[in-house]
Tab-separated table of C-alpha atoms in Angstrom:
chain	number	residue	atom	x	y	z
N	1	UNK	CA	103.792	-0.773	109.033
N	2	UNK	CA	101.568	-0.839	105.924
N	3	UNK	CA	101.080	-4.244	104.376
N	4	UNK	CA	99.561	-6.013	101.393
N	5	UNK	CA	96.379	-7.878	102.301
N	6	UNK	CA	94.884	-10.783	100.367
N	7	UNK	CA	91.479	-12.433	100.576
N	8	UNK	CA	90.409	-15.139	100.957
N	9	UNK	CA	93.245	-17.007	102.657
N	10	UNK	CA	91.940	-20.283	101.217
N	11	UNK	CA	89.640	-20.825	98.242
N	12	UNK	CA	88.237	-24.198	97.191
N	13	UNK	CA	86.647	-24.304	93.728
N	14	UNK	CA	85.328	-26.940	91.349
N	15	UNK	CA	87.262	-27.433	88.113
N	16	UNK	CA	85.843	-25.299	85.317
N	17	UNK	CA	84.534	-22.600	87.652
N	18	UNK	CA	85.696	-19.004	87.645
N	19	UNK	CA	87.590	-17.689	90.646
N	20	UNK	CA	88.570	-14.165	91.695
N	21	UNK	CA	91.441	-13.580	94.082
N	22	UNK	CA	91.556	-10.211	95.779
N	23	UNK	CA	94.390	-8.024	96.973
N	24	UNK	CA	94.691	-4.619	98.590
N	25	UNK	CA	98.168	-3.256	97.798
N	26	UNK	CA	99.995	-0.742	99.984
N	27	UNK	CA	98.258	2.575	99.477
N	28	UNK	CA	101.046	4.714	97.973
N	29	UNK	CA	102.377	1.946	95.739
N	30	UNK	CA	101.998	2.230	91.977
N	31	UNK	CA	103.099	-1.211	90.707
N	32	UNK	CA	101.190	-4.392	91.399
N	33	UNK	CA	102.099	-8.033	90.805
N	34	UNK	CA	100.806	-11.580	90.999
N	35	UNK	CA	103.013	-14.620	91.575
N	36	UNK	CA	102.139	-18.220	92.251
N	37	UNK	CA	103.818	-21.148	93.964
N	38	UNK	CA	102.723	-24.668	93.119
N	39	UNK	CA	103.413	-27.008	96.036
N	40	UNK	CA	107.066	-28.042	96.051
N	41	UNK	CA	108.017	-25.706	93.205
N	42	UNK	CA	109.543	-22.253	92.855
N	43	UNK	CA	107.652	-18.994	93.211
N	44	UNK	CA	106.756	-18.010	89.625
N	45	UNK	CA	105.967	-14.589	88.206
N	46	UNK	CA	102.556	-14.205	86.549
N	47	UNK	CA	101.983	-10.532	85.765
N	48	UNK	CA	102.870	-6.950	86.628
N	49	UNK	CA	100.449	-4.043	86.352
N	50	UNK	CA	100.976	-0.282	86.217
N	51	UNK	CA	98.783	2.650	85.294
N	52	UNK	CA	95.831	0.343	84.580
N	53	UNK	CA	97.780	-1.750	82.106
N	54	UNK	CA	99.721	-4.989	82.126
N	55	UNK	CA	103.417	-4.063	81.915
N	56	UNK	CA	104.866	-7.593	81.858
N	57	UNK	CA	103.435	-11.087	81.832
N	58	UNK	CA	104.838	-14.600	81.799
N	59	UNK	CA	103.970	-17.537	79.559
N	60	UNK	CA	101.832	-18.896	82.388
N	61	UNK	CA	99.536	-15.864	82.162
N	62	UNK	CA	97.430	-17.074	79.238
N	63	UNK	CA	93.931	-16.110	78.104
N	64	UNK	CA	92.260	-17.735	81.088
N	65	UNK	CA	93.889	-15.193	83.400
N	66	UNK	CA	93.028	-11.517	83.743
N	67	UNK	CA	93.815	-8.731	86.189
N	68	UNK	CA	91.888	-5.644	87.121
N	69	UNK	CA	92.043	-2.664	89.419
N	70	UNK	CA	88.304	-2.122	89.817
N	71	UNK	CA	88.660	0.818	92.209
N	72	UNK	CA	91.351	2.849	93.958
N	73	UNK	CA	92.292	0.155	96.429
N	74	UNK	CA	91.687	-3.378	95.107
N	75	UNK	CA	93.698	-5.427	92.631
N	76	UNK	CA	92.189	-8.696	91.441
N	77	UNK	CA	93.299	-11.836	89.608
N	78	UNK	CA	90.568	-13.727	87.753
N	79	UNK	CA	90.954	-17.270	86.493
N	80	UNK	CA	88.166	-17.885	84.009
N	81	UNK	CA	87.847	-21.660	83.838
N	82	UNK	CA	89.980	-23.280	86.488
N	83	UNK	CA	91.998	-26.441	85.891
N	84	UNK	CA	93.429	-28.888	88.411
N	85	UNK	CA	96.916	-27.557	87.670
N	86	UNK	CA	95.872	-24.060	88.806
N	87	UNK	CA	96.001	-25.335	92.404
N	88	UNK	CA	98.719	-23.256	94.044
N	89	UNK	CA	99.448	-20.470	96.505
N	90	UNK	CA	98.868	-17.128	94.793
N	91	UNK	CA	100.799	-14.122	96.083
N	92	UNK	CA	100.027	-10.486	95.409
N	93	UNK	CA	102.784	-7.884	95.724
N	94	UNK	CA	103.174	-4.151	95.301
N	95	UNK	CA	106.045	-1.696	94.982
N	96	UNK	CA	106.328	2.068	95.152
N	97	UNK	CA	108.054	2.278	91.790
N	98	UNK	CA	109.899	0.188	89.231
N	99	UNK	CA	112.980	-1.531	90.692
N	100	UNK	CA	111.788	-0.783	94.212
N	101	UNK	CA	111.366	-3.687	96.666
N	102	UNK	CA	108.206	-5.680	96.175
N	103	UNK	CA	106.160	-6.284	99.326
N	104	UNK	CA	104.098	-9.456	99.416
N	105	UNK	CA	100.807	-10.456	100.985
N	106	UNK	CA	100.300	-13.704	102.899
N	107	UNK	CA	98.860	-15.420	99.840
N	108	UNK	CA	95.651	-17.198	98.864
N	109	UNK	CA	95.775	-20.966	98.763
N	110	UNK	CA	93.676	-22.055	95.759
N	111	UNK	CA	92.526	-25.665	95.688
N	112	UNK	CA	90.811	-26.944	92.536
N	113	UNK	CA	88.745	-30.113	92.945
R	1	UNK	CA	116.095	-17.136	80.610
R	2	UNK	CA	116.978	-16.089	84.127
R	3	UNK	CA	117.670	-18.812	86.654
R	4	UNK	CA	118.345	-18.623	90.374
R	5	UNK	CA	119.649	-21.598	92.347
R	6	UNK	CA	119.928	-22.272	96.072
R	7	UNK	CA	120.773	-25.256	98.207
R	8	UNK	CA	117.711	-26.900	99.712
R	9	UNK	CA	118.542	-27.200	103.357
R	10	UNK	CA	120.766	-25.791	106.118
R	11	UNK	CA	120.899	-26.829	109.752
R	12	UNK	CA	122.736	-24.806	112.425
R	13	UNK	CA	122.890	-24.618	116.215
R	14	UNK	CA	121.399	-21.660	118.042
R	15	UNK	CA	124.007	-18.918	118.456
R	16	UNK	CA	126.041	-19.987	115.415
R	17	UNK	CA	126.200	-18.029	112.161
R	18	UNK	CA	124.192	-19.212	109.172
R	19	UNK	CA	125.302	-18.648	105.593
R	20	UNK	CA	122.777	-19.171	102.829
R	21	UNK	CA	124.118	-19.144	99.284
R	22	UNK	CA	122.548	-18.313	95.947
R	23	UNK	CA	123.701	-18.189	92.333
R	24	UNK	CA	121.968	-16.283	89.585
R	25	UNK	CA	122.365	-15.923	85.839
R	26	UNK	CA	121.144	-12.454	84.821
R	27	UNK	CA	124.184	-10.193	84.989
R	28	UNK	CA	122.016	-7.156	84.206
R	29	UNK	CA	120.029	-7.453	87.455
R	30	UNK	CA	120.170	-4.124	89.255
R	31	UNK	CA	118.958	-5.428	92.599
R	32	UNK	CA	119.056	-8.774	94.379
R	33	UNK	CA	116.731	-9.597	97.232
R	34	UNK	CA	116.363	-11.919	100.197
R	35	UNK	CA	112.898	-12.915	101.393
R	36	UNK	CA	111.903	-15.020	104.402
R	37	UNK	CA	108.863	-17.287	104.544
R	38	UNK	CA	107.635	-18.682	107.851
R	39	UNK	CA	105.127	-21.567	107.868
R	40	UNK	CA	101.709	-20.458	106.618
R	41	UNK	CA	102.892	-16.921	105.979
R	42	UNK	CA	103.775	-14.816	102.957
R	43	UNK	CA	107.141	-13.650	101.679
R	44	UNK	CA	108.690	-11.124	104.041
R	45	UNK	CA	111.303	-8.820	102.516
R	46	UNK	CA	114.460	-9.163	104.613
R	47	UNK	CA	117.036	-7.119	102.765
R	48	UNK	CA	118.303	-6.263	99.312
R	49	UNK	CA	121.504	-5.123	97.657
R	50	UNK	CA	122.191	-2.890	94.689
R	51	UNK	CA	124.359	-4.560	92.076
R	52	UNK	CA	127.191	-2.027	92.352
R	53	UNK	CA	127.710	-2.926	96.030
R	54	UNK	CA	129.813	-5.790	97.379
R	55	UNK	CA	128.366	-5.902	100.849
R	56	UNK	CA	125.448	-4.645	102.877
R	57	UNK	CA	124.997	-5.019	106.618
R	58	UNK	CA	121.708	-4.662	108.445
R	59	UNK	CA	121.853	-5.607	112.138
R	60	UNK	CA	122.389	-9.397	112.238
R	61	UNK	CA	122.169	-9.735	108.457
R	62	UNK	CA	125.101	-9.391	106.067
R	63	UNK	CA	124.659	-9.691	102.318
R	64	UNK	CA	127.709	-10.381	100.157
R	65	UNK	CA	127.598	-10.020	96.383
R	66	UNK	CA	130.223	-11.398	94.022
R	67	UNK	CA	129.103	-10.018	90.692
R	68	UNK	CA	131.896	-11.715	88.731
R	69	UNK	CA	130.790	-15.162	89.918
R	70	UNK	CA	127.090	-14.164	90.111
R	71	UNK	CA	127.028	-15.360	93.700
R	72	UNK	CA	124.964	-13.894	96.518
R	73	UNK	CA	125.036	-14.902	100.151
R	74	UNK	CA	123.091	-14.060	103.291
R	75	UNK	CA	124.831	-14.385	106.636
R	76	UNK	CA	122.734	-14.401	109.789
R	77	UNK	CA	124.810	-13.774	112.912
R	78	UNK	CA	123.843	-15.311	116.268
R	79	UNK	CA	121.093	-17.413	114.681
R	80	UNK	CA	118.013	-17.862	116.849
R	81	UNK	CA	115.252	-20.508	116.775
R	82	UNK	CA	112.937	-17.763	115.462
R	83	UNK	CA	115.101	-17.581	112.343
R	84	UNK	CA	113.916	-21.047	111.308
R	85	UNK	CA	112.142	-20.485	107.984
R	86	UNK	CA	112.595	-20.790	104.235
R	87	UNK	CA	114.854	-18.125	102.724
R	88	UNK	CA	114.469	-17.134	99.079
R	89	UNK	CA	116.867	-15.124	96.996
R	90	UNK	CA	115.492	-13.299	93.971
R	91	UNK	CA	116.786	-11.194	91.114
R	92	UNK	CA	114.942	-8.402	89.327
R	93	UNK	CA	114.771	-8.305	85.528
R	94	UNK	CA	116.161	-5.500	83.380
R	95	UNK	CA	112.790	-3.755	83.169
R	96	UNK	CA	112.572	-3.764	86.966
R	97	UNK	CA	109.120	-5.338	87.081
R	98	UNK	CA	109.602	-9.091	87.461
R	99	UNK	CA	111.312	-11.120	90.174
R	100	UNK	CA	112.858	-14.530	89.507
R	101	UNK	CA	113.105	-16.600	92.664
R	102	UNK	CA	115.374	-19.398	93.744
R	103	UNK	CA	113.804	-22.552	95.110
R	104	UNK	CA	114.358	-21.509	98.719
R	105	UNK	CA	116.677	-22.771	101.461
R	106	UNK	CA	115.029	-24.253	104.527
R	107	UNK	CA	116.969	-23.126	107.605
R	108	UNK	CA	116.553	-25.239	110.712
R	109	UNK	CA	117.961	-23.868	113.956
R	110	UNK	CA	118.530	-26.405	116.720
R	111	UNK	CA	118.478	-25.263	120.357
């Protein structure tokens, strides 16, 4: 069964550095998403992306965050200048269409030192 | 804003039924979802229900939806030790592009 893949599984970065988290969505899916889960807290929505544009974003998704689909298969989340509070598990998801079930990757654990 | 609440913990014996409950606030949600998370793994879609349905059955899983009370439940029949995991319910927003998750219910199945 097709799945969403995320790399790396664990990323350790110094505070203030830029980090790029990578995702390969399911190939015939058109909508892409990023969520995060800070340890002990709920899974929180960050952003949704369709047709090379952001379609929805949360208050968390401020100017230090950006998303990109650099080619036909990858979907990336960039955090420009990381803070300690960015430490979390970041999940990528994709869906075939709006309102269709979102399928999640295994996540990237981001640790900011 | 939308809010989804779940109890934190449920413990059952192997072979019993498990019922995990969830309440949500957005009455305009068209779909409600159940995801399962095993240790170190991502969120696995288990099942979902359209808001105009009361019940959906999928093998050992039964989803009940009470739209009036905004209450969703997941029943797992004949619970096995492999069902031990965290279960998240989630609602979709009106635009269909954002999930709001509950805090997750940790299910422990004792042999």
